[in-house]
PDB file of C-alpha atoms in Angstrom:
ATOM      1  CA  UNK A   1       0.000   0.000   0.000  1.00 69.00           C
ATOM      2  CA  UNK A   2       1.219   3.487  -0.838  1.00 76.00           C
ATOM      3  CA  UNK A   3       0.606   6.420   1.473  1.00 81.00           C
ATOM      4  CA  UNK A   4      -0.418   9.844   0.140  1.00 82.00           C
ATOM      5  CA  UNK A   5       3.190  11.081   0.413  1.00 86.00           C
ATOM      6  CA  UNK A   6       4.394   8.199  -1.805  1.00 88.00           C
ATOM      7  CA  UNK A   7       5.912   6.080   0.989  1.00 89.00           C
ATOM      8  CA  UNK A   8       5.307   2.341   1.068  1.00 87.00           C
ATOM      9  CA  UNK A   9       3.350   0.883   3.964  1.00 85.00           C
ATOM     10  CA  UNK A  10       4.898  -2.362   5.195  1.00 83.00           C
ATOM     11  CA  UNK A  11       2.921  -4.317   7.789  1.00 82.00           C
ATOM     12  CA  UNK A  12       4.696  -6.810  10.036  1.00 77.00           C
ATOM     13  CA  UNK A  13       2.481  -9.381  11.722  1.00 77.00           C
ATOM     14  CA  UNK A  14       4.152 -10.244  15.014  1.00 72.00           C
ATOM     15  CA  UNK A  15       1.438 -12.745  15.888  1.00 67.00           C
ATOM     16  CA  UNK A  16       2.465 -14.862  12.874  1.00 67.00           C
ATOM     17  CA  UNK A  17       6.161 -14.991  13.745  1.00 63.00           C
ATOM     18  CA  UNK A  18       7.546 -18.192  15.221  1.00 67.00           C
ATOM     19  CA  UNK A  19      11.211 -17.796  16.235  1.00 63.00           C
ATOM     20  CA  UNK A  20      11.643 -21.576  16.223  1.00 71.00           C
ATOM     21  CA  UNK A  21      10.993 -21.575  12.455  1.00 73.00           C
ATOM     22  CA  UNK A  22      13.469 -18.806  11.549  1.00 71.00           C
ATOM     23  CA  UNK A  23      16.487 -17.493  13.418  1.00 72.00           C
ATOM     24  CA  UNK A  24      16.976 -13.730  13.762  1.00 68.00           C
ATOM     25  CA  UNK A  25      19.299 -13.527  10.752  1.00 70.00           C
ATOM     26  CA  UNK A  26      16.779 -15.280   8.485  1.00 74.00           C
ATOM     27  CA  UNK A  27      13.930 -13.123   9.791  1.00 70.00           C
ATOM     28  CA  UNK A  28      15.871  -9.958   8.967  1.00 72.00           C
ATOM     29  CA  UNK A  29      16.850 -11.431   5.586  1.00 75.00           C
ATOM     30  CA  UNK A  30      13.185 -11.919   4.653  1.00 76.00           C
ATOM     31  CA  UNK A  31      12.451  -8.326   5.628  1.00 77.00           C
ATOM     32  CA  UNK A  32      15.467  -7.126   3.656  1.00 76.00           C
ATOM     33  CA  UNK A  33      14.360  -9.108   0.619  1.00 79.00           C
ATOM     34  CA  UNK A  34      10.864  -7.628   0.822  1.00 81.00           C
ATOM     35  CA  UNK A  35      12.253  -4.100   1.011  1.00 82.00           C
ATOM     36  CA  UNK A  36      14.727  -4.659  -1.830  1.00 82.00           C
ATOM     37  CA  UNK A  37      12.025  -6.208  -4.018  1.00 83.00           C
ATOM     38  CA  UNK A  38       9.853  -3.143  -3.380  1.00 85.00           C
ATOM     39  CA  UNK A  39      12.749  -0.827  -4.285  1.00 86.00           C
ATOM     40  CA  UNK A  40      13.441  -2.756  -7.497  1.00 85.00           C
ATOM     41  CA  UNK A  41       9.772  -2.609  -8.519  1.00 86.00           C
ATOM     42  CA  UNK A  42       9.507   1.086  -7.598  1.00 88.00           C
ATOM     43  CA  UNK A  43      12.839   2.944  -7.340  1.00 89.00           C
ATOM     44  CA  UNK A  44      11.040   6.109  -6.165  1.00 91.00           C
ATOM     45  CA  UNK A  45      10.622   4.398  -2.799  1.00 89.00           C
ATOM     46  CA  UNK A  46      14.290   5.257  -2.209  1.00 89.00           C
ATOM     47  CA  UNK A  47      13.109   8.882  -2.090  1.00 90.00           C
ATOM     48  CA  UNK A  48       9.664   8.454  -0.512  1.00 92.00           C
ATOM     49  CA  UNK A  49      10.698   5.808   2.013  1.00 91.00           C
ATOM     50  CA  UNK A  50       8.912   3.200   4.060  1.00 90.00           C
ATOM     51  CA  UNK A  51       6.458   3.312   6.934  1.00 89.00           C
ATOM     52  CA  UNK A  52       6.608   0.173   9.046  1.00 86.00           C
ATOM     53  CA  UNK A  53       3.623  -0.975  11.076  1.00 88.00           C
ATOM     54  CA  UNK A  54       4.348  -3.776  13.508  1.00 84.00           C
ATOM     55  CA  UNK A  55       0.974  -5.250  14.431  1.00 85.00           C
ATOM     56  CA  UNK A  56       1.233  -7.090  17.743  1.00 81.00           C
ATOM     57  CA  UNK A  57      -2.390  -8.293  17.743  1.00 81.00           C
ATOM     58  CA  UNK A  58      -2.435 -11.906  18.864  1.00 74.00           C
ATOM     59  CA  UNK A  59       1.292 -11.852  19.634  1.00 65.00           C
ATOM     60  CA  UNK A  60       2.760 -13.268  22.808  1.00 60.00           C
ATOM     61  CA  UNK A  61       6.298 -13.454  24.128  1.00 61.00           C
ATOM     62  CA  UNK A  62       6.560 -16.767  22.240  1.00 57.00           C
ATOM     63  CA  UNK A  63       6.434 -14.743  18.988  1.00 58.00           C
ATOM     64  CA  UNK A  64       9.363 -12.580  20.051  1.00 63.00           C
ATOM     65  CA  UNK A  65      13.014 -13.085  19.214  1.00 56.00           C
ATOM     66  CA  UNK A  66      15.064 -10.572  21.196  1.00 58.00           C
ATOM     67  CA  UNK A  67      17.953 -10.888  18.707  1.00 56.00           C
ATOM     68  CA  UNK A  68      15.940  -9.422  15.809  1.00 55.00           C
ATOM     69  CA  UNK A  69      16.267  -5.709  16.807  1.00 59.00           C
ATOM     70  CA  UNK A  70      20.061  -6.071  17.008  1.00 58.00           C
ATOM     71  CA  UNK A  71      20.125  -7.785  13.607  1.00 57.00           C
ATOM     72  CA  UNK A  72      17.973  -5.023  12.107  1.00 56.00           C
ATOM     73  CA  UNK A  73      20.230  -2.348  13.572  1.00 59.00           C
ATOM     74  CA  UNK A  74      23.308  -4.057  12.128  1.00 58.00           C
ATOM     75  CA  UNK A  75      21.682  -4.341   8.699  1.00 54.00           C
ATOM     76  CA  UNK A  76      20.631  -0.674   8.649  1.00 55.00           C
ATOM     77  CA  UNK A  77      24.015   0.560   9.834  1.00 53.00           C
ATOM     78  CA  UNK A  78      26.002  -1.466   7.307  1.00 56.00           C
ATOM     79  CA  UNK A  79      24.394  -1.078   3.922  1.00 58.00           C
ATOM     80  CA  UNK A  80      20.590  -0.955   3.881  1.00 58.00           C
ATOM     81  CA  UNK A  81      19.597   1.779   1.411  1.00 64.00           C
ATOM     82  CA  UNK A  82      16.207   2.554   2.895  1.00 76.00           C
ATOM     83  CA  UNK A  83      14.562   5.694   4.165  1.00 84.00           C
ATOM     84  CA  UNK A  84      12.579   4.908   7.313  1.00 84.00           C
ATOM     85  CA  UNK A  85       9.759   7.438   7.677  1.00 90.00           C
ATOM     86  CA  UNK A  86       8.333   5.855  10.805  1.00 90.00           C
ATOM     87  CA  UNK A  87       8.118   2.660  12.796  1.00 87.00           C
ATOM     88  CA  UNK A  88       4.728   2.137  14.399  1.00 91.00           C
ATOM     89  CA  UNK A  89       4.022  -0.435  17.088  1.00 87.00           C
ATOM     90  CA  UNK A  90       0.286  -1.241  17.076  1.00 90.00           C
ATOM     91  CA  UNK A  91      -1.379  -3.064  19.980  1.00 87.00           C
ATOM     92  CA  UNK A  92       1.987  -3.688  21.661  1.00 86.00           C
ATOM     93  CA  UNK A  93       2.273  -5.758  24.827  1.00 83.00           C
ATOM     94  CA  UNK A  94       3.187  -3.953  28.028  1.00 83.00           C
ATOM     95  CA  UNK A  95       6.864  -4.896  27.687  1.00 81.00           C
ATOM     96  CA  UNK A  96       7.169  -2.996  24.413  1.00 80.00           C
ATOM     97  CA  UNK A  97       5.303  -0.035  25.914  1.00 85.00           C
ATOM     98  CA  UNK A  98       7.939   0.079  28.654  1.00 86.00           C
ATOM     99  CA  UNK A  99      10.959  -0.472  26.412  1.00 83.00           C
ATOM    100  CA  UNK A 100      10.227   2.035  23.628  1.00 85.00           C
ATOM    101  CA  UNK A 101      10.443   5.185  25.823  1.00 88.00           C
ATOM    102  CA  UNK A 102      13.778   3.930  27.183  1.00 87.00           C
ATOM    103  CA  UNK A 103      15.064   3.191  23.671  1.00 81.00           C
ATOM    104  CA  UNK A 104      14.021   6.680  22.536  1.00 84.00           C
ATOM    105  CA  UNK A 105      16.317   8.270  25.140  1.00 86.00           C
ATOM    106  CA  UNK A 106      19.424   6.854  23.447  1.00 83.00           C
ATOM    107  CA  UNK A 107      18.340   7.701  19.886  1.00 77.00           C
ATOM    108  CA  UNK A 108      18.735  10.991  18.089  1.00 80.00           C
ATOM    109  CA  UNK A 109      15.718  13.284  18.402  1.00 87.00           C
ATOM    110  CA  UNK A 110      14.965  12.795  14.693  1.00 86.00           C
ATOM    111  CA  UNK A 111      14.956   9.000  14.925  1.00 82.00           C
ATOM    112  CA  UNK A 112      13.114   8.960  18.261  1.00 86.00           C
ATOM    113  CA  UNK A 113      10.319  11.043  16.728  1.00 91.00           C
ATOM    114  CA  UNK A 114       9.809   8.312  14.131  1.00 89.00           C
ATOM    115  CA  UNK A 115       8.977   5.618  16.708  1.00 87.00           C
ATOM    116  CA  UNK A 116       5.292   5.522  17.598  1.00 91.00           C
ATOM    117  CA  UNK A 117       3.406   3.360  20.055  1.00 91.00           C
ATOM    118  CA  UNK A 118      -0.237   3.080  18.992  1.00 91.00           C
ATOM    119  CA  UNK A 119      -2.467   1.378  21.533  1.00 90.00           C
ATOM    120  CA  UNK A 120      -5.468   1.010  19.245  1.00 88.00           C
ATOM    121  CA  UNK A 121      -5.428   0.297  15.491  1.00 87.00           C
ATOM    122  CA  UNK A 122      -8.272   2.813  15.113  1.00 89.00           C
ATOM    123  CA  UNK A 123      -5.678   5.573  15.737  1.00 91.00           C
ATOM    124  CA  UNK A 124      -3.500   4.447  12.829  1.00 87.00           C
ATOM    125  CA  UNK A 125      -5.208   6.428  10.029  1.00 88.00           C
ATOM    126  CA  UNK A 126      -4.648   9.682  11.944  1.00 89.00           C
ATOM    127  CA  UNK A 127      -1.012   8.893  12.682  1.00 88.00           C
ATOM    128  CA  UNK A 128      -0.249   7.866   9.080  1.00 86.00           C
ATOM    129  CA  UNK A 129      -2.524  10.420   7.359  1.00 85.00           C
ATOM    130  CA  UNK A 130      -4.215   7.631   5.436  1.00 83.00           C
ATOM    131  CA  UNK A 131      -7.851   6.678   5.046  1.00 84.00           C
ATOM    132  CA  UNK A 132      -9.112   3.724   7.067  1.00 84.00           C
ATOM    133  CA  UNK A 133     -10.058   1.901   3.848  1.00 83.00           C
ATOM    134  CA  UNK A 134      -6.426   1.882   2.648  1.00 80.00           C
ATOM    135  CA  UNK A 135      -5.259  -0.203   5.606  1.00 82.00           C
ATOM    136  CA  UNK A 136      -5.086  -4.004   5.568  1.00 81.00           C
ATOM    137  CA  UNK A 137      -8.220  -5.771   6.800  1.00 81.00           C
ATOM    138  CA  UNK A 138      -6.438  -6.919   9.978  1.00 78.00           C
ATOM    139  CA  UNK A 139      -6.042  -3.230  10.904  1.00 81.00           C
ATOM    140  CA  UNK A 140      -9.653  -2.359  10.144  1.00 82.00           C
ATOM    141  CA  UNK A 141      -9.192  -1.434   6.482  1.00 80.00           C
ATOM    142  CA  UNK A 142     -10.341  -2.922   3.213  1.00 80.00           C
ATOM    143  CA  UNK A 143      -7.052  -3.985   1.598  1.00 77.00           C
ATOM    144  CA  UNK A 144      -6.766  -7.753   1.300  1.00 74.00           C
ATOM    145  CA  UNK A 145      -3.253  -8.977   2.023  1.00 69.00           C
ATOM    146  CA  UNK A 146      -1.926 -12.348   0.958  1.00 60.00           C
ATOM    147  CA  UNK A 147      -1.468 -14.873   3.701  1.00 56.00           C
ATOM    148  CA  UNK A 148       2.137 -15.045   4.967  1.00 53.00           C
ATOM    149  CA  UNK A 149       2.599 -18.622   3.735  1.00 53.00           C
ATOM    150  CA  UNK A 150       1.459 -17.641   0.234  1.00 54.00           C
ATOM    151  CA  UNK A 151       3.807 -14.659   0.131  1.00 53.00           C
ATOM    152  CA  UNK A 152       6.734 -16.803   1.257  1.00 53.00           C
ATOM    153  CA  UNK A 153       5.951 -19.414  -1.420  1.00 57.00           C
ATOM    154  CA  UNK A 154       5.880 -16.719  -4.113  1.00 53.00           C
ATOM    155  CA  UNK A 155       9.193 -15.259  -2.890  1.00 49.00           C
ATOM    156  CA  UNK A 156      10.811 -18.701  -2.951  1.00 54.00           C
ATOM    157  CA  UNK A 157       9.361 -19.479  -6.413  1.00 56.00           C
ATOM    158  CA  UNK A 158      10.711 -16.173  -7.770  1.00 53.00           C
ATOM    159  CA  UNK A 159      14.142 -16.796  -6.185  1.00 50.00           C
ATOM    160  CA  UNK A 160      13.741 -13.735  -3.973  1.00 45.00           C
ATOM    161  CA  UNK A 161      14.435 -15.857  -0.886  1.00 45.00           C
ATOM    162  CA  UNK A 162      15.773 -19.363  -0.496  1.00 42.00           C
TER     163      UNK A 162
END
């Protein structure tokens, strides 16, 4: 989904993640491949950037791999050519609500302003300046999103991931 400012909306479904299936490196690799595929299909995304929405609905601590944030940080610091407009945590568990303000204190003011904790998905359209209809159905919108298994199968079939 594209936002009015041209940025790509990327939704991460924490409740679907099983760390026993993929280690942190593989998880970050899939995200990297999705971003790079988007940039190849639409090079203007290098200018307009990405808005990440991490939907925690249905997620538990069993869906969490504490190594993933470190892997993401390493990837972004080394060579990831992506403009991050914002990272939005929707319906986060209490642990995330406690950690994010602490994390913001060690980030630059610019980067800290891009991290948002959104307690209710109904607030998302206002935060992103997007109409409710343009959100995925799981966030109360009308955009149908492929199931994660189907997307993974397509990426494997197209040699995007192995």
